[in-house]
Coordinates of C-alpha atoms and ligand atoms in Angstrom, one line a residue:
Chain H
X14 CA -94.0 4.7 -186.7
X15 CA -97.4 4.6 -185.4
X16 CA -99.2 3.4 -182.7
X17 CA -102.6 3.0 -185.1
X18 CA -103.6 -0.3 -186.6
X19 CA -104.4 1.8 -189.6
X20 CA -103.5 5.8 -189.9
X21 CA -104.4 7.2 -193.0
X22 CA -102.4 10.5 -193.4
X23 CA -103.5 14.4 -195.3
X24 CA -104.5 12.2 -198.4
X25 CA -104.8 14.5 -201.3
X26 CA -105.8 13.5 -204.5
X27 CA -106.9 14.8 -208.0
X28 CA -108.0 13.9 -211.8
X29 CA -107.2 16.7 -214.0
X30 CA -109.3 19.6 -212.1
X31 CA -111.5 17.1 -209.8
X32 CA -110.7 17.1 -206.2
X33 CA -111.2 13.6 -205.4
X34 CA -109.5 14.2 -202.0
X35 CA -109.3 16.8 -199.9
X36 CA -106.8 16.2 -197.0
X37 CA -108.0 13.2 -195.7
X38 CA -107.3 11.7 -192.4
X39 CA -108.4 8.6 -190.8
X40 CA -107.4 6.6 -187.3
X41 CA -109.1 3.3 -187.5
X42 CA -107.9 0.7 -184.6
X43 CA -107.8 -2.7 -185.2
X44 CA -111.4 -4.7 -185.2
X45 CA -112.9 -1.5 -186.3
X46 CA -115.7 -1.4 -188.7
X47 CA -116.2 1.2 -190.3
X48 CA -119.0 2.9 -193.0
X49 CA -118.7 5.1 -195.3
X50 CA -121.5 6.8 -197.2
X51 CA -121.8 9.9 -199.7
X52 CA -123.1 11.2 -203.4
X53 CA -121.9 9.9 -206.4
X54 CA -118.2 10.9 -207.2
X55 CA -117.6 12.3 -204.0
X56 CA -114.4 10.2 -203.6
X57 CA -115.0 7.3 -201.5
X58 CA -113.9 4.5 -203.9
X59 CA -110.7 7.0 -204.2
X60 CA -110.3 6.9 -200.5
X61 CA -110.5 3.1 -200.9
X62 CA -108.1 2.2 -203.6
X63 CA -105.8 5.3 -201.6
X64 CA -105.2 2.5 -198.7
X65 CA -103.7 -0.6 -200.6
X66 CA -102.6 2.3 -202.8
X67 CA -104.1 0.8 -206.3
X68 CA -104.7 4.8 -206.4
X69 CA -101.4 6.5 -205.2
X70 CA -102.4 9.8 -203.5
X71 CA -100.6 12.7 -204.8
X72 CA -100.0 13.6 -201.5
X73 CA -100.2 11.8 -198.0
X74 CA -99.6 8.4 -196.1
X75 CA -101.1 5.1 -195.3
X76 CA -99.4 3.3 -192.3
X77 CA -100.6 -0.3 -191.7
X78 CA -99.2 -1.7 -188.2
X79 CA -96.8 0.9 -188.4
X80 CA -95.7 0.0 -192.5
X81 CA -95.3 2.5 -194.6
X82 CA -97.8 1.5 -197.9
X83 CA -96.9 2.3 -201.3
X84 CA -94.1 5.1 -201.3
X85 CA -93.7 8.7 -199.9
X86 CA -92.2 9.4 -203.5
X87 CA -94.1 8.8 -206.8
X88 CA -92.1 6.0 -207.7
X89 CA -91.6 2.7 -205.4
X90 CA -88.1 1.1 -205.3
X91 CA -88.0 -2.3 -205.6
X92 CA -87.9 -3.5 -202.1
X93 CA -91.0 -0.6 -200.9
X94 CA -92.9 -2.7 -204.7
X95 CA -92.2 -5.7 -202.8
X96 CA -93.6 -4.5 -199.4
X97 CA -96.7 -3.2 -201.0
X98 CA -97.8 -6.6 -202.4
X99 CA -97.0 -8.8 -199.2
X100 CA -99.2 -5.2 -197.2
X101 CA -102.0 -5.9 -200.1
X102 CA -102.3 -9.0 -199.6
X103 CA -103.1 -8.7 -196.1
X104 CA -106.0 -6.0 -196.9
X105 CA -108.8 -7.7 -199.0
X106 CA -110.3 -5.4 -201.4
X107 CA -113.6 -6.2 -202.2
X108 CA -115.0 -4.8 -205.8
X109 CA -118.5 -3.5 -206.8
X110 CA -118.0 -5.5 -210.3
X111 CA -116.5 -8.5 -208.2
X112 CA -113.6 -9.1 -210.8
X113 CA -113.2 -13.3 -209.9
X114 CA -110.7 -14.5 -213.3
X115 CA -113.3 -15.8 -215.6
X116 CA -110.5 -18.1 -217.1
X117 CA -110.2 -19.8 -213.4
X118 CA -112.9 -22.0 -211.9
X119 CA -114.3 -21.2 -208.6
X120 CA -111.5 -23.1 -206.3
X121 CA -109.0 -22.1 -208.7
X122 CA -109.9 -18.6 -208.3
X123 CA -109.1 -19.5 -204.3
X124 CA -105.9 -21.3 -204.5
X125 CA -104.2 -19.1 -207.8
X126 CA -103.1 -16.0 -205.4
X127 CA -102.6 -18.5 -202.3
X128 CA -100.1 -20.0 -205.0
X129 CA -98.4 -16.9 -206.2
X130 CA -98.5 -14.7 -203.2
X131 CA -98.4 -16.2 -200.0
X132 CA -96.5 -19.5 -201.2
X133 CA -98.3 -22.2 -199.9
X134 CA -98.1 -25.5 -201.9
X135 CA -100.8 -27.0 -203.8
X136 CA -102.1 -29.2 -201.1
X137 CA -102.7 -26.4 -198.3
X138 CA -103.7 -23.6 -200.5
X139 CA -106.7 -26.0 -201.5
X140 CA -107.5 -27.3 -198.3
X141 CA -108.1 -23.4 -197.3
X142 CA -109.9 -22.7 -200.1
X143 CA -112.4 -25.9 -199.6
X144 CA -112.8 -24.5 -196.1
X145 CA -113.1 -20.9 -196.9
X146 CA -115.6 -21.6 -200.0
X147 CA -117.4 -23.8 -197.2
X148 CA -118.2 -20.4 -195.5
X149 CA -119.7 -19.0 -198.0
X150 CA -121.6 -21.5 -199.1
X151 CA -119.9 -22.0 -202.5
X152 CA -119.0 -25.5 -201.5
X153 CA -121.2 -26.9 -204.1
X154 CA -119.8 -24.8 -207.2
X155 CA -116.0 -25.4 -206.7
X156 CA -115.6 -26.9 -210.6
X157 CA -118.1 -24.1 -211.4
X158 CA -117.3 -21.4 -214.0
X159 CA -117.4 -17.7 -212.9
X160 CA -119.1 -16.9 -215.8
X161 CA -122.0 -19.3 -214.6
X162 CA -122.5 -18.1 -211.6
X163 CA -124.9 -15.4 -210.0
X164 CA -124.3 -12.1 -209.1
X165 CA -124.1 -13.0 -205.6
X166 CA -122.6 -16.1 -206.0
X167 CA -119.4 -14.2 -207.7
X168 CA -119.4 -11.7 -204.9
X169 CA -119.2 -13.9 -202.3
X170 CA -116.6 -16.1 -204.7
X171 CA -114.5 -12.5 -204.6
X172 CA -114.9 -12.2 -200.6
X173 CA -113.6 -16.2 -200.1
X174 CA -110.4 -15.5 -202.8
X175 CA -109.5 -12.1 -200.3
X176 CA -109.8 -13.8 -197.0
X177 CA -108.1 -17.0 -198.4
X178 CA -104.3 -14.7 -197.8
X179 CA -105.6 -14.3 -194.1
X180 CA -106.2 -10.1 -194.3
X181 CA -105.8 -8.4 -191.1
X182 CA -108.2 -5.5 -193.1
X183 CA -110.9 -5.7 -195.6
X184 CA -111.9 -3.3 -198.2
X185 CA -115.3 -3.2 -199.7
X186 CA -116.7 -0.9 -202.2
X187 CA -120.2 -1.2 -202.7
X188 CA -120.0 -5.0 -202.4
X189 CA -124.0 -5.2 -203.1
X190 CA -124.5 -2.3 -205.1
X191 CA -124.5 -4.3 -208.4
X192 CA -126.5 -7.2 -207.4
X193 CA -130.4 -7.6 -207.8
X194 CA -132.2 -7.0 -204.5
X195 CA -132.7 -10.5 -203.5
X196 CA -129.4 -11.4 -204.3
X197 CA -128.4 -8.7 -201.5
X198 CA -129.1 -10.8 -198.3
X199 CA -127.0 -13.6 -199.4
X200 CA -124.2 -11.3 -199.5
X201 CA -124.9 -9.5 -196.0
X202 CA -124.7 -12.7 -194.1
X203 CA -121.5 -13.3 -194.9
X204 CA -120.2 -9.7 -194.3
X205 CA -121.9 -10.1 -190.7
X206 CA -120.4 -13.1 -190.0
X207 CA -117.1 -11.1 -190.9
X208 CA -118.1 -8.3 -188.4
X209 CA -118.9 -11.2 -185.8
X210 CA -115.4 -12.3 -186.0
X211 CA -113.6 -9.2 -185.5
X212 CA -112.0 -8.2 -189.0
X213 CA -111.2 -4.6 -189.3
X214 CA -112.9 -3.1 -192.3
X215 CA -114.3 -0.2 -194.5
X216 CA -117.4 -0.4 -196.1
X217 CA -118.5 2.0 -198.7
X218 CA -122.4 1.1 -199.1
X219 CA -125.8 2.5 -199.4
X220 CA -127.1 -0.1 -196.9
X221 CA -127.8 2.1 -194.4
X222 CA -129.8 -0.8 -191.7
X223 CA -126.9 -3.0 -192.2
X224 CA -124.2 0.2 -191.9
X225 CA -126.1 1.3 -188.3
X226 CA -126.8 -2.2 -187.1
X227 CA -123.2 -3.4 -187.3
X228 CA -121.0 -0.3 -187.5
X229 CA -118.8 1.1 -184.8
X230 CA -118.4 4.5 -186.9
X231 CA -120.1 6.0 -190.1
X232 CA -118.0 8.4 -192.4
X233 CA -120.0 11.0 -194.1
X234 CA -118.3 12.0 -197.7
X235 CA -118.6 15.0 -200.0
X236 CA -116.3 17.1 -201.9
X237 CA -113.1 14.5 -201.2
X238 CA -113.2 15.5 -197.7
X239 CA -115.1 13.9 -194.3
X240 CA -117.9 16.2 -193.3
X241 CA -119.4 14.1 -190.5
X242 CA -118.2 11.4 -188.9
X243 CA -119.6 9.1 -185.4
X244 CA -121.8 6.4 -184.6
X245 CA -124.0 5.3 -186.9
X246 CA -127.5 5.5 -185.3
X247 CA -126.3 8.9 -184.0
X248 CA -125.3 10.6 -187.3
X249 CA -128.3 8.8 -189.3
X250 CA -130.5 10.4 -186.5
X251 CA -129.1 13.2 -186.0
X252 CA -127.7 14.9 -189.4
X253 CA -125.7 17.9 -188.1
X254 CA -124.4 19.9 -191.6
X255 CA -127.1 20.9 -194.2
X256 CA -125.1 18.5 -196.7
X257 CA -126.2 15.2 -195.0
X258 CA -129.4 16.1 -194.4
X259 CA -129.9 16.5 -198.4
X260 CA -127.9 13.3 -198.6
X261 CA -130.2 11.5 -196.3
X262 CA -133.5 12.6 -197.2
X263 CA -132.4 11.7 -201.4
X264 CA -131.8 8.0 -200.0
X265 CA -135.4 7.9 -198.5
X266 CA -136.7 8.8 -201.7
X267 CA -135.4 6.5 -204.0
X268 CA -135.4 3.6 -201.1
X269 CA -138.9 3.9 -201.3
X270 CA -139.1 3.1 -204.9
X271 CA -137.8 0.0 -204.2
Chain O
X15 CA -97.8 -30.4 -281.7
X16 CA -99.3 -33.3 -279.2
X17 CA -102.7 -31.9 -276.8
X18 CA -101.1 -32.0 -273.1
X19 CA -103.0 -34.4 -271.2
X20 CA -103.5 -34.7 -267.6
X21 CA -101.7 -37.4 -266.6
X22 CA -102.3 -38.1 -262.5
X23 CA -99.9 -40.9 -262.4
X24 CA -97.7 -37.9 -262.1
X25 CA -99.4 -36.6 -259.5
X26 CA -98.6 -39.5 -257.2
X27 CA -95.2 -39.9 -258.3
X28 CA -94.8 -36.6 -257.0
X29 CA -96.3 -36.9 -253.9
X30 CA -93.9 -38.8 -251.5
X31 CA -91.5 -35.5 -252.5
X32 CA -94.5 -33.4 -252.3
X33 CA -94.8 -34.7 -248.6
X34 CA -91.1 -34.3 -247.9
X35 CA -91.5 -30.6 -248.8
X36 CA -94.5 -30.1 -246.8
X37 CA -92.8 -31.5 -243.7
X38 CA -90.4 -28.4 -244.2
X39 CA -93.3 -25.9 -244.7
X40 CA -94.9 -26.8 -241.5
X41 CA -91.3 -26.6 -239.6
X42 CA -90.6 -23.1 -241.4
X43 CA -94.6 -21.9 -240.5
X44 CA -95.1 -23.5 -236.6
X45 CA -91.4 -22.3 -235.8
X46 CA -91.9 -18.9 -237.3
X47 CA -95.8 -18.6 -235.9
X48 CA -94.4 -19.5 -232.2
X49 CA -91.4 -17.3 -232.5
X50 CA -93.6 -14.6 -233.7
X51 CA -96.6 -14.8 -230.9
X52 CA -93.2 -14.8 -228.7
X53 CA -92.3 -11.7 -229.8
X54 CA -95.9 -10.2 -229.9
X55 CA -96.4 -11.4 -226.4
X56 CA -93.4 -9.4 -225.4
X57 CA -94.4 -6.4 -227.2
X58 CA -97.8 -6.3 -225.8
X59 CA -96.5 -6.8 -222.2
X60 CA -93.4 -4.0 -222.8
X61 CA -96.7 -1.6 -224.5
X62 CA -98.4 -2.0 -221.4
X63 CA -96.2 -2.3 -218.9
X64 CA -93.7 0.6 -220.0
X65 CA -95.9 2.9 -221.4
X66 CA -93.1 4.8 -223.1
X67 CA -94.0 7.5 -225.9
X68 CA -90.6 6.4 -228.0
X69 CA -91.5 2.1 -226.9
X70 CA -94.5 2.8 -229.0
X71 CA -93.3 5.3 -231.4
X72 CA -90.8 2.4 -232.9
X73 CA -93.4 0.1 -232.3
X74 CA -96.3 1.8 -234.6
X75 CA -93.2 2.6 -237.1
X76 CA -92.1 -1.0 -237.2
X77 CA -96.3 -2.3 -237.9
X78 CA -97.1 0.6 -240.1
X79 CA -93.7 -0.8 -242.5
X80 CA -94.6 -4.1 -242.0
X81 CA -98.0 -3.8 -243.1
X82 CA -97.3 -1.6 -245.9
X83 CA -94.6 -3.4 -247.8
X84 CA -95.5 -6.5 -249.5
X85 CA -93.7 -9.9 -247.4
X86 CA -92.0 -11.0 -250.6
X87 CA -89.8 -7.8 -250.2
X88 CA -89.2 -8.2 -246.6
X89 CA -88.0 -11.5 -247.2
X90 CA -85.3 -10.8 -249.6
X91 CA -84.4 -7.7 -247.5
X92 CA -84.2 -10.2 -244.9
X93 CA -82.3 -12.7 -246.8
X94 CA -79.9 -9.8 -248.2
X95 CA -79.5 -8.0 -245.2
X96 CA -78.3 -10.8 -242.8
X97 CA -74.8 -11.3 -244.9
X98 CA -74.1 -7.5 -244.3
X99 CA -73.8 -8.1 -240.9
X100 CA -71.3 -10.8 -241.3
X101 CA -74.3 -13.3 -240.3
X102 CA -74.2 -16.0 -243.1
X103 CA -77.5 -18.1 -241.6
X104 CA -78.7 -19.2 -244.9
X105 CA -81.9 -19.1 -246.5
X106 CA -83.9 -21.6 -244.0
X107 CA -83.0 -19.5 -240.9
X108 CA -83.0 -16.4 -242.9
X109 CA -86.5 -17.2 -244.3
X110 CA -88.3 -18.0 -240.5
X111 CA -86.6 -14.5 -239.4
X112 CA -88.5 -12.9 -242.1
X113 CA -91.8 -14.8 -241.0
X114 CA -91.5 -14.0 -237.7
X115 CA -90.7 -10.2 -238.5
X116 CA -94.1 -10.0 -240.4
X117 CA -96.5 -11.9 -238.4
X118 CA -95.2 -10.7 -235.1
X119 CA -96.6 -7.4 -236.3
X120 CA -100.3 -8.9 -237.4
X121 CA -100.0 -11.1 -234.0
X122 CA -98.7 -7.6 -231.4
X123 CA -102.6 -6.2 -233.1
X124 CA -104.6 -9.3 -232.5
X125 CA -103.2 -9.2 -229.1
X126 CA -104.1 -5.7 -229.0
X127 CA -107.7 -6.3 -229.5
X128 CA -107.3 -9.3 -226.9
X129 CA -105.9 -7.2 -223.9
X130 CA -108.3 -4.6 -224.6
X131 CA -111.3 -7.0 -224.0
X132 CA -110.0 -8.1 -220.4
X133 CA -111.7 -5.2 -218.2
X134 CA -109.5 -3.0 -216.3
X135 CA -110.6 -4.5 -213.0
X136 CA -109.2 -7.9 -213.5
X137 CA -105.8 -6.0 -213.1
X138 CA -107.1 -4.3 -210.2
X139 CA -108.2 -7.9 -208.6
X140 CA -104.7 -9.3 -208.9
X141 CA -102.9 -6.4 -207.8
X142 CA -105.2 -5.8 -204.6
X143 CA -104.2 -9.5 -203.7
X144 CA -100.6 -8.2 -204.1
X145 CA -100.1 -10.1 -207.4
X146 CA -97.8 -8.3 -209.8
X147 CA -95.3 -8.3 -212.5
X148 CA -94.5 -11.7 -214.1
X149 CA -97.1 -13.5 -212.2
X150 CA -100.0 -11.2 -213.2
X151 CA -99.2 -11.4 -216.6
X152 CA -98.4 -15.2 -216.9
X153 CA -100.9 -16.1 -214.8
X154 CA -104.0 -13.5 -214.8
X155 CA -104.0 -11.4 -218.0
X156 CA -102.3 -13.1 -220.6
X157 CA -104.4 -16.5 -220.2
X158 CA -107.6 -14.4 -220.6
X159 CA -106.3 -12.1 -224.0
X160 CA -105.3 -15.5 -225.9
X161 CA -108.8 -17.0 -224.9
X162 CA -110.4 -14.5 -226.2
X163 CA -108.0 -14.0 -229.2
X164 CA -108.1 -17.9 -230.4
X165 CA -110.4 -17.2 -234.0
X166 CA -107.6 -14.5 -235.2
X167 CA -104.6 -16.1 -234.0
X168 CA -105.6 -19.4 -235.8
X169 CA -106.2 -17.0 -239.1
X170 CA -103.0 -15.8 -238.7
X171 CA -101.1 -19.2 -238.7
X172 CA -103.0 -20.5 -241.7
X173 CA -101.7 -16.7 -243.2
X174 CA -98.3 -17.7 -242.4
X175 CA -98.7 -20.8 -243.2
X176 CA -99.4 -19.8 -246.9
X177 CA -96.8 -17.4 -246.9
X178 CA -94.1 -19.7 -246.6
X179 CA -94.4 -21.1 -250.2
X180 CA -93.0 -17.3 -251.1
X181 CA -89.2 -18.8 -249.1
X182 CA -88.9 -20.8 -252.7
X183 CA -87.5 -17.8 -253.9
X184 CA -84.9 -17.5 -250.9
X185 CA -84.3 -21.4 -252.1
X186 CA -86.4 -22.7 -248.8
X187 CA -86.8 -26.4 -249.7
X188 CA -90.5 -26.5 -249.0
X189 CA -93.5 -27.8 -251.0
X190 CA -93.4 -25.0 -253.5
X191 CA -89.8 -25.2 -254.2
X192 CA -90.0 -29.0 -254.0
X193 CA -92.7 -29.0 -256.5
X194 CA -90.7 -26.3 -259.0
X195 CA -87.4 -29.1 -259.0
X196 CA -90.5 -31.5 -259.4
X197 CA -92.2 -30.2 -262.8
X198 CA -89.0 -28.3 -264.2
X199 CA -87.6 -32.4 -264.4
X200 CA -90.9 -34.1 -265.7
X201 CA -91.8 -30.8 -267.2
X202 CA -95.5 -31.6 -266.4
X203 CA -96.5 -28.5 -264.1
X204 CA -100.5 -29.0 -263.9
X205 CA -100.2 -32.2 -262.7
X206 CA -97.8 -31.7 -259.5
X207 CA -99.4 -28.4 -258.9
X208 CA -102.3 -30.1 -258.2
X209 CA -101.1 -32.1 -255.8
X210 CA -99.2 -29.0 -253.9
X211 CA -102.2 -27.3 -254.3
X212 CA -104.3 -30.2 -252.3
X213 CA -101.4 -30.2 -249.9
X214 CA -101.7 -27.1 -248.8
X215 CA -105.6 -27.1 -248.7
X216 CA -105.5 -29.7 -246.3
X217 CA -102.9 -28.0 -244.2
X218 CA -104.8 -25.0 -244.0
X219 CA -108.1 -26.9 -243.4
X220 CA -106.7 -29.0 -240.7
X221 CA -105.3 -25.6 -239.0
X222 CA -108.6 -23.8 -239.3
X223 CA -111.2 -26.8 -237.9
X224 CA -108.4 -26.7 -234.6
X225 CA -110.2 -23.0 -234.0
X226 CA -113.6 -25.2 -233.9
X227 CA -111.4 -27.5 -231.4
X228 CA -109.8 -24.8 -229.2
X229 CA -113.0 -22.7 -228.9
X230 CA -114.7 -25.5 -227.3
X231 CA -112.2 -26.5 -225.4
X232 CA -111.8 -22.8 -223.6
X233 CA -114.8 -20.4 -224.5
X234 CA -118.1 -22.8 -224.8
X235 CA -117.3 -24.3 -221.8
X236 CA -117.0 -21.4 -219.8
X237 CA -120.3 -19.1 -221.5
X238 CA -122.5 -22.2 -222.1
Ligands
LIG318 N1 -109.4 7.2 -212.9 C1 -110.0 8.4 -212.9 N2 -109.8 9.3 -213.8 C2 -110.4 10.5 -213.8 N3 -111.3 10.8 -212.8 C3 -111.6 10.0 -211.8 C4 -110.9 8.7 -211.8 N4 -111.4 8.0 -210.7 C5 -112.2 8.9 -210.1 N5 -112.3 10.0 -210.7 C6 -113.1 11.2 -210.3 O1 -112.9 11.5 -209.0 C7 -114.0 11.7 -208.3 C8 -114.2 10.8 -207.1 O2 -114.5 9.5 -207.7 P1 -114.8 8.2 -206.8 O3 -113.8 8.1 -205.7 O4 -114.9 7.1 -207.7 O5 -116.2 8.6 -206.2 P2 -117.3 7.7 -205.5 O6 -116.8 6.4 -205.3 O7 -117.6 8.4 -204.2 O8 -118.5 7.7 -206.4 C9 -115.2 11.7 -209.3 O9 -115.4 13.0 -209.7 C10 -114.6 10.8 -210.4 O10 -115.2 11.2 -211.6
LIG319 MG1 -117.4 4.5 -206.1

């Protein structure tokens, strides 16, 4: 047990001789919002999928209001499988390649785990989901197919099906990284207005105005392990290691191409 | 000796029999097709799911020996085998086992190709959401591999579908054996013949426009 809202615990995990991480450990209390930045492949979508465990570490734990996630052994028993998917579903995961059900219309995509998961009939599930697709401004595509819709409409499509089960924690890796640049906005608002109400999440993103405008901490990434971490402004300022400061400056260059 | 004539009038004489017969060759094919994508559908979930080195081992044996044999062996193996193990089913029940056998192992590929179209992540959506087991299957996955694998499942029936007029030889009363009793009475062979044969070009027509129907119903709509 745990006092943290989230602890995660001497993660350690690797793919055939890549390190993708190094002993990492994380205390993030609850209404937190936290970045995380770092080169290609340095193991921040691994840190990710390591919370709701759709990467088991090899080593390590994640506590979630004092739950063990996943399993201290490689394979769950029954009861710890069923644990993980009602802890799951209370941590939104939010995908680079968005992933909505192309065989689902946009409120379908909304109600269908409401259905399965949290077992709410029919009648509430969609009631949510009207509401939910209301605040992202999907209101007006609900018979839509994903397949027709843009970039940024499927992303925030993804965002309304993950806080349709009520998560007490969102995950987001690289929610704008595959979208066109005007498409990027759209997406923003809605993760501010998530900010604005408190939700606890971490954000892997090169979106470094949005990351030091509305982040309480910034995680710097290399290797599989945290080199820097603090407030935003401060660490974007103020680069200690040699590492960042590389980082940083490779970030102004190609943001100026843009 | 008299020049044989074609005669149609025993053509339609035929047909009300020819009919009859047909009615049992689409019994023996949609009952042996759904048993089939049953089994298939269970294979590719166990495949996946299990991801056992023997699971596929038996599996890639049992395809390989299907595919290699020719059908009108398996179905007298089939038809023999049964009775060795005390199970005396006769040759109707016998002859749908030995459809299902072989087209499960065309339908576990198709299904193959299917799965391997739906990306990765769509498992990872579900799963993050806490979806899992039968639910992610039934209600995630397995929707979007049919989609996608409509054109070569509908192939596959009309395959069956002509495959079943090799059961005459089990004794299956279906068109082709209706039609052998047929011309082996009137002893006029062309002229029932042609009739089965129309028969069974309009079954397999009929079978192949519903892929037209069932692609527009779930893949136009959705990539328009
Ligand atoms: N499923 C996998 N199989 C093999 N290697 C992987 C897999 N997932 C990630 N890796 C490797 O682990 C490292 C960290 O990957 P990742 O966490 O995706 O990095 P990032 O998200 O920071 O770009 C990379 O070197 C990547 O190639
Ligand atoms: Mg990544």
């Amino acid at each position: 047990m745990t006092s943290n809202f989230l602890e995660l615990k001497g993660l350690y995990k690797t793919f055939d001789n890549i390190t993708a991480l190094n002993n990492v450990s994380l205390n993030v209390s609850k209404g937190e919002v936290i970045f995380i930045i770092g080169p290609s492949g340095c193991g921040k979508s691994t840190l990710l999928r390591a919370v709701n465990w759709l990467t088991p570490p090899d080593k390590g734990e994640v506590w979630l209001e004092g739950n063990l996630v996943g399993s201290s052994s490689s394979k769950l028993t029954i009861k710890e499988a069923k644990l993980l998917n009602n802890l799951r579903a209370k941590m939104g995961m939010v995908f680079q390649q968005f992933n909505v059900w192309p065989h689902l219309n946009v409120l379908e995509n909304v109600v269908r785990p409401q259905l399965v998961v949290a077992k709410r009939n029919k009648a509430n599930a969609e009631s949510k989901a009207l509401k939910i697709l209301d605040e992202v401004s999907l209101h007006n595509k609900i018979d839509e197919w994903p397949d027709h819709l843009s970039g940024g409409q499927k992303q925030r499509l993804a965002i309304a099906r993950a806080l349709a089960m009520d998560p007490i924690l969102m995950l987001l890796d690289e929610p704008t990284s595959a979208l066109d640049p005007e498409l990027v906005g759209e997406v923003l608002i809605v993760l501010k207005r998530l900010v604005n109400n408190g939700m606890t999440m971490l954000i892997v993103t090169h979106e470094l105005g949005f990351a030091s405008e509305f982040g309480d901490r910034l995680l710097f990434m290399d290797g599989g392990e945290i080199i820097e971490e603090g407030s935003p402004k401060k660490i974007l300022t103020m680069p200690k290691t040699k590492r960042l400061k590389m980082f940083l400056k490779k970030l102004d260059i190609t943001s100026f191409k843009h | 000796m008299n020049k044989v004539k074609f005669d149609i009038s025993y053509t339609f004489d035929a047909i009300p029999r020819l009919l009859e017969g047909a009615f049992v060759t689409l019994q023996v094919a949609i009952l042996g097709f759904t048993l089939s994508v049953l089994l298939a559908t269970t294979i590719t979930v166990a495949r996946t799911s299990l991801n056992s080195k023997i699971f596929n081992s038996i599996l890639a044996f049992y395809i390989s020996f299907i595919r290699g044999t020719p059908i009108l062996v398996q179905i007298f193996l089939v038809y023999y085998v049964l009775p060795v193990f005390g199970l005396n089913l006769g040759p109707f029940t016998a002859g749908i086992i030995a459809i299902t056998l072989n087209s499960a192992a065309f339908v576990t590929e198709i299904l193959r190709g299917g799965l391997a179209s739906v990306p990765i992540g769509q498992f990872e959506a579900a799963k993050s959401l806490g979806i899992s087991g039968y639910a992610l299957w039934r209600k995630i996955i397995l929707p979007q591999t049919f989609i996608t694998s409509i054109p070569p499942l509908v192939n596959e029936f009309t395959m069956v579908l002509k495959a079943t007029a090799l059961l005459s030889m089990i004794t299956v009363v279906e068109l082709m054996r209706v039609s052998q009793q047929i011309y082996s009475a009137n002893y006029h062979p062309v002229e029932v013949l042609s009739g089965t044969f129309v028969i069974y070009f309009l079954m397999c027509f009929v079978v192949s426009r519903s892929s037209v129907f069932l692609e527009n119903r779930f893949i136009v709509k959705r990539a328009r």
